[in-house]
Coordinates of C-alpha atoms in Angstrom, one line a residue:
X269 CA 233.5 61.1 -78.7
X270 CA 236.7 62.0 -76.8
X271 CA 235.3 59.5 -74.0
X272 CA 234.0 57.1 -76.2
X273 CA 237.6 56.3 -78.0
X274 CA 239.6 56.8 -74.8
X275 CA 237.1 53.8 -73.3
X276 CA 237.5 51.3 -76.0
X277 CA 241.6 51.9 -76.5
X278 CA 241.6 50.8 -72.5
X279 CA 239.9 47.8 -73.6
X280 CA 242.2 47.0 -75.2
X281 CA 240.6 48.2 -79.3
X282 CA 242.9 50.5 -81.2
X283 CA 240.4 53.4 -81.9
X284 CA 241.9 56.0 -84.1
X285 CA 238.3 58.2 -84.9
X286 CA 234.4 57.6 -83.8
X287 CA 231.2 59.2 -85.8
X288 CA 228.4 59.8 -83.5
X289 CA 225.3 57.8 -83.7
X290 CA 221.9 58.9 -84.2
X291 CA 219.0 58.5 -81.7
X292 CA 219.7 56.6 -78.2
X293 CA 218.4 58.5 -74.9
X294 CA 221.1 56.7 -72.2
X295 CA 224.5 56.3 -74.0
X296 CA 226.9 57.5 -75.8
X297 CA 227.4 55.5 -79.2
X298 CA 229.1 56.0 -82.3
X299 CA 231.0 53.6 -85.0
X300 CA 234.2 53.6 -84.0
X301 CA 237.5 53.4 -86.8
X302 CA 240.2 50.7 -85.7
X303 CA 243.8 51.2 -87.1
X304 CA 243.4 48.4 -89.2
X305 CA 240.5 49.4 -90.9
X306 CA 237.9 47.7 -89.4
X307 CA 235.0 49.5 -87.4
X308 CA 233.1 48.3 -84.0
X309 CA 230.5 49.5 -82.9
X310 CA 230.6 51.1 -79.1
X311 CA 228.6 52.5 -76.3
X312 CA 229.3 53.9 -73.0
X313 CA 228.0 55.7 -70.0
X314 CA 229.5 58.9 -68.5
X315 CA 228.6 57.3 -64.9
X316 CA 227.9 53.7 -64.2
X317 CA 224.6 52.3 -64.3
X318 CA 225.4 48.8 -62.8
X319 CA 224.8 46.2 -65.3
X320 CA 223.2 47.6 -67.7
X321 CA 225.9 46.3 -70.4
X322 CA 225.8 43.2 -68.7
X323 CA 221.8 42.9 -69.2
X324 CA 221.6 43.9 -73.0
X325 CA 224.8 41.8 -73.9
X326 CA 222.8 38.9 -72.3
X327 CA 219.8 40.1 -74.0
X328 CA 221.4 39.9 -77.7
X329 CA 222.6 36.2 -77.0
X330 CA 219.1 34.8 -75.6
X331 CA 217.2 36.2 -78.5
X332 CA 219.9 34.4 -80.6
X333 CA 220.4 31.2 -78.9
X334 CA 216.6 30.6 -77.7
X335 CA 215.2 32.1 -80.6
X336 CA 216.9 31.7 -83.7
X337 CA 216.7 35.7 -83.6
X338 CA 219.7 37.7 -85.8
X339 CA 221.4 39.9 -83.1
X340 CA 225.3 41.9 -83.4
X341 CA 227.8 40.0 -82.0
X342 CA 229.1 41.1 -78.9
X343 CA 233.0 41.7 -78.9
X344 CA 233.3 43.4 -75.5
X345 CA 231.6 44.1 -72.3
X346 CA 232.0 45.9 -69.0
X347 CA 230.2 48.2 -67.1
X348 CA 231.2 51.3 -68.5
X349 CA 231.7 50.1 -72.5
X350 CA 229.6 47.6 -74.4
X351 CA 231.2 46.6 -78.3
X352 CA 229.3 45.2 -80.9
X353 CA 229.5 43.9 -84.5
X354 CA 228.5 47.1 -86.6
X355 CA 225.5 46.2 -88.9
X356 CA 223.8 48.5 -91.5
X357 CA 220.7 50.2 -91.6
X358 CA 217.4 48.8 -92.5
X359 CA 215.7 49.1 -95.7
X360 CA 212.1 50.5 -95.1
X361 CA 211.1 50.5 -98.8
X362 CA 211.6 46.3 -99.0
X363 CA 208.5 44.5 -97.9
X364 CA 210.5 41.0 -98.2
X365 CA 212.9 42.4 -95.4
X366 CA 209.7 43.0 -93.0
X367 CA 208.2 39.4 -94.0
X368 CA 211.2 38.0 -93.3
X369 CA 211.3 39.7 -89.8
X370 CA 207.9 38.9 -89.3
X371 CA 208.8 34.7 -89.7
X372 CA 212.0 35.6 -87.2
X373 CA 209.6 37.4 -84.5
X374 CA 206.8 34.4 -84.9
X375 CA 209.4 31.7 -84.7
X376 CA 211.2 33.9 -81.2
X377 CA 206.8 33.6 -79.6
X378 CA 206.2 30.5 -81.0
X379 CA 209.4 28.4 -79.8
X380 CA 210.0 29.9 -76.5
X381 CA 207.3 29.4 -74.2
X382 CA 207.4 29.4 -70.7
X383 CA 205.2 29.0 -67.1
X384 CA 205.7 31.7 -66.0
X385 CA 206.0 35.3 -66.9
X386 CA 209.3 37.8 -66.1
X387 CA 212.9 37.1 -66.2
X388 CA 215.7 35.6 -63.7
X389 CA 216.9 38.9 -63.3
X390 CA 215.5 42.8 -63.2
X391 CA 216.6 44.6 -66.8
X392 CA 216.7 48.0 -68.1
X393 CA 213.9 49.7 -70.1
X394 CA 216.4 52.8 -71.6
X395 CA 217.8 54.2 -68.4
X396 CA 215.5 52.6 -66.2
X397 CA 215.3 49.4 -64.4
X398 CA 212.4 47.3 -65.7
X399 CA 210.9 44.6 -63.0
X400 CA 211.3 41.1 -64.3
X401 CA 209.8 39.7 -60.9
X402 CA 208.8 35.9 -61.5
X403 CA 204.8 35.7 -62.2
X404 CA 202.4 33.2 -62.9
X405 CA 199.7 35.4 -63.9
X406 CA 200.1 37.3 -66.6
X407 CA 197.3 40.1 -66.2
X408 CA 198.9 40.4 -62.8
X409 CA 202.5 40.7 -64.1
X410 CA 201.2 43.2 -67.0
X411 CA 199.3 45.9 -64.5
X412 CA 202.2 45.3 -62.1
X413 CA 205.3 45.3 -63.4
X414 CA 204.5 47.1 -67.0
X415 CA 202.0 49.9 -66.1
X416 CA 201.7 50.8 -62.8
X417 CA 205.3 50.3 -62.1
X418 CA 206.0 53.9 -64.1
X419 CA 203.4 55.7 -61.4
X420 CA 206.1 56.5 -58.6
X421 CA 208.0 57.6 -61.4
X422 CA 208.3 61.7 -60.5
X423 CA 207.5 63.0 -64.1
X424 CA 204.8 60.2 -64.4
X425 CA 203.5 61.5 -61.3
X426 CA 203.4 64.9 -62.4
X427 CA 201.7 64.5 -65.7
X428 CA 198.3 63.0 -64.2
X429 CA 196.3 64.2 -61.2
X430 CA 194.4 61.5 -58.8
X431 CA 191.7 60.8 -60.8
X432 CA 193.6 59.8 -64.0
X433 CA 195.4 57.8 -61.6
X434 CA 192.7 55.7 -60.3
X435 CA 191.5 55.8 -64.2
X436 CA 194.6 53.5 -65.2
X437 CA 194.0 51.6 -62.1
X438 CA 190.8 51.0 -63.2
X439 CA 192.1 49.9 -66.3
X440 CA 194.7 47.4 -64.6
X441 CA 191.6 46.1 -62.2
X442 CA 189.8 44.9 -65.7
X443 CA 192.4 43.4 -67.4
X444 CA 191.1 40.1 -67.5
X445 CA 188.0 41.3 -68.9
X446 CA 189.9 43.3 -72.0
X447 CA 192.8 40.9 -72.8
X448 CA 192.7 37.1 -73.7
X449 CA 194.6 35.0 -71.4
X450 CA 198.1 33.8 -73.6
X451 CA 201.2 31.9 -72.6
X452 CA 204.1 33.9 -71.2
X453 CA 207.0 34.0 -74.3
X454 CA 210.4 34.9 -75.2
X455 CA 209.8 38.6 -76.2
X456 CA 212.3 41.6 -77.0
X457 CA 210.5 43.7 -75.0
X458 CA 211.2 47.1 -77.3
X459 CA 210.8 46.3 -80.7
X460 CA 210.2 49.5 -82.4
X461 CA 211.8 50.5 -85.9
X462 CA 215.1 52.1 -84.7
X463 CA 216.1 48.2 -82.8
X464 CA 215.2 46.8 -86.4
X465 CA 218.7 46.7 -88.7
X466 CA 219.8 44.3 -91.2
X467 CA 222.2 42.2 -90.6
X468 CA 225.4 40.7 -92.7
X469 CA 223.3 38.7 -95.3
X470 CA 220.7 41.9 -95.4
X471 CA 218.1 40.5 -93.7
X472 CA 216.6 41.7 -90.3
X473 CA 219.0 41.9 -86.9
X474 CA 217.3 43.5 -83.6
X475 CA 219.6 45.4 -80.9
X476 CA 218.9 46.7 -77.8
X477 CA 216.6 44.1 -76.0
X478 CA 214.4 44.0 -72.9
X479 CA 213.7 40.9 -73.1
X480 CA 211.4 39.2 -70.5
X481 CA 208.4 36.3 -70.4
X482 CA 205.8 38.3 -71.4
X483 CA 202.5 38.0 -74.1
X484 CA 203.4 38.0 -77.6
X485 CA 201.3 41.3 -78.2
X486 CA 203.2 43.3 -75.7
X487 CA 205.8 43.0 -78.6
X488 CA 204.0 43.8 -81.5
X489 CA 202.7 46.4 -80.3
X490 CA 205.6 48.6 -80.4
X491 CA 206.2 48.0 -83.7
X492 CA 202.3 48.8 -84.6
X493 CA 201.6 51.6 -82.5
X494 CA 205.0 53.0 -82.8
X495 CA 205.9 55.3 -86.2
X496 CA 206.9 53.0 -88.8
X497 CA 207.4 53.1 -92.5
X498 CA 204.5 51.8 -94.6
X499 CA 206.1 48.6 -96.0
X500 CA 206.1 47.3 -92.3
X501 CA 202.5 46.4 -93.1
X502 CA 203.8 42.9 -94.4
X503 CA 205.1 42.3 -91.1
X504 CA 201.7 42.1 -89.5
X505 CA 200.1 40.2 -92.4
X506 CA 202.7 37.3 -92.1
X507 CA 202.9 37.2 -88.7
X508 CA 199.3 36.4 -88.3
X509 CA 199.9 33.3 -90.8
X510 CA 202.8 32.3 -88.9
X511 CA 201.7 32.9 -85.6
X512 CA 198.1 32.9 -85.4
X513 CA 196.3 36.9 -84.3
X514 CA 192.9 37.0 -82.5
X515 CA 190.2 38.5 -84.0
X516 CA 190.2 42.3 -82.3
X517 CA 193.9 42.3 -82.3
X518 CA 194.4 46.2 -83.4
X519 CA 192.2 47.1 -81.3
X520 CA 194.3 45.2 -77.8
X521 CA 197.4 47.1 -78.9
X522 CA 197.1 50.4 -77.7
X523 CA 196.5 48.8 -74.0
X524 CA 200.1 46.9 -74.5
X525 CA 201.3 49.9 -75.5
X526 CA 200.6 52.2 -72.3
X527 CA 203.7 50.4 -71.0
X528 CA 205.7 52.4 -73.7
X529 CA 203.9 55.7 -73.2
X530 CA 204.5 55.2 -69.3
X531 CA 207.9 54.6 -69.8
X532 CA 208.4 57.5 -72.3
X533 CA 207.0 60.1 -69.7
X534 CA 209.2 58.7 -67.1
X535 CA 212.4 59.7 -69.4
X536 CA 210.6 62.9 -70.3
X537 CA 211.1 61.6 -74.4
X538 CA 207.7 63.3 -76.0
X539 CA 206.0 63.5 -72.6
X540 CA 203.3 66.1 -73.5
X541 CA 202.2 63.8 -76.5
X542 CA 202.6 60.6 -74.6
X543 CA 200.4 61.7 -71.6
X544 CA 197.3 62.8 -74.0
X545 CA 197.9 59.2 -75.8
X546 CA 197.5 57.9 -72.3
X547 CA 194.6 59.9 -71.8
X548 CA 192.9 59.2 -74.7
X549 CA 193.4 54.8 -73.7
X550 CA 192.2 55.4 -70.1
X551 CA 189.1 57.4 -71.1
X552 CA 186.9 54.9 -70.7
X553 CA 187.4 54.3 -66.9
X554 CA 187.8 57.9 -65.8

């Protein structure tokens, strides 16, 4: 945490101890003690990963000012540190607190549709960049930028020989055929129970966007396919009264979801597991 404290006292925050934070693949984090008292939350890098800071901070705001969404407020930002508003955990055993997320997420798809599908800029999927390039066709953008962008990836290209290859290009080839046709939204992009906290009042507050245009779905299904406490059922229940789900819903996920299990393999996190999950999707067009 040595680095960590000797970052944020440059910027200027008068850091006297840090406590290490749990989880997280690309920084360094921990809740950090000011001399007065008060506690910020703070990451870093140990080398500079370009705007990655940048990109997340301006994730947290869009998600609050587009989408009514609860997000930490951001006290500082530079390439190498990124300070938020310290919020607590979540409480998994509350099924009000996963309605109530579920009528925040709805309103975020609902209220925030666009023509086209991607971002203004390229973002960061954990420590790798994630391709926001401008598309009007969704199936297009999904196989593009969400799935086959992970092949080149070297430990994606180690965990599947040619033929499991072509299999998920198969796969991307029949999208049309396998996915209803839905308007590019507002999404977080990697909404999965450990970027679900509450916030000040106790209700729900996401961190660490990826936000993009993308389908509705491609959200929920990191929450669904994803492990997740038993009281998140609510969520899904609500947010098909709020939002409206298409018969064969559960059954779309696990496609959505391949972008996850691509990504996952890329930053070797459960990459034995996540390969046979990919396996097991693609089966059908081996």
């Amino acid at each position: 945490m040595d680095l960590l404290l000797d970052r944020l006292r440059r910027a200027g925050f008068d850091a006297v101890a840090a406590e290490a934070a749990q989880g997280g693949v690309v920084a360094l984090a921990g809740l950090a003690t000011l001399r007065d008292g008060s506690r910020v939350f703070a990451k870093t890098l140990r080398a500079d990963a370009l705007d990655l800071f940048e990109v997340e901070a301006e994730g947290l705001h869009v998600l609050r000012a587009m989408g009514g969404v609860t997000t930490p407020e951001v006290l500082a930002v530079t390439p190498r540190l990124l300070v938020l508003e310290p919020l607590p955990p979540r409480r998994d055993d509350d099924g009000r607190f996963w309605e109530e997320l579920a009528r925040a997420v709805a309103h975020l798809h609902t209220t925030t549709r666009s023509d086209r599908f991607g971002w203004h800029r390229d973002g960061w999927l954990g420590r790798l960049r994630q391709d926001n390039t401008w598309d009007t066709d969704g199936h297009a953008f999904f196989a593009r930028r969400r799935i086959l962008r992970w092949l080149p990836e070297p430990l994606v290209e180690a965990a599947f020989d040619a033929a499991e290859r072509r299999a998920l290009e198969r796969l991307c080839a029949a999208l049309p055929d396998l996915l209803p046709p839905r308007p590019p939204v507002l999404t977080h992009g990697d909404l999965w129970r450990e970027n679900i906290l509450s916030g000040r009042t106790g209700g729900p507050a996401l961190i660490d966007p990826a936000v993009s245009y993308s389908w509705a779905e491609a959200d929920l299904s990191m929450l669904w396919c994803s492990p997740r406490p038993p009281a998140s059922d609510r969520f899904f229940e609500v947010y098909a009264d709020a939002a409206g789900l298409d018969d064969g819903w559960r059954d779309r996920l696990p496609l959505f979801h391949l972008r996850e299990l691509l990504s996952s393999i890329a930053h070797d996190d459960h990459a034995a597991e996540c390969a046979e999950a990919v396996r097991e999707i693609i089966a059908p067009f081996a």
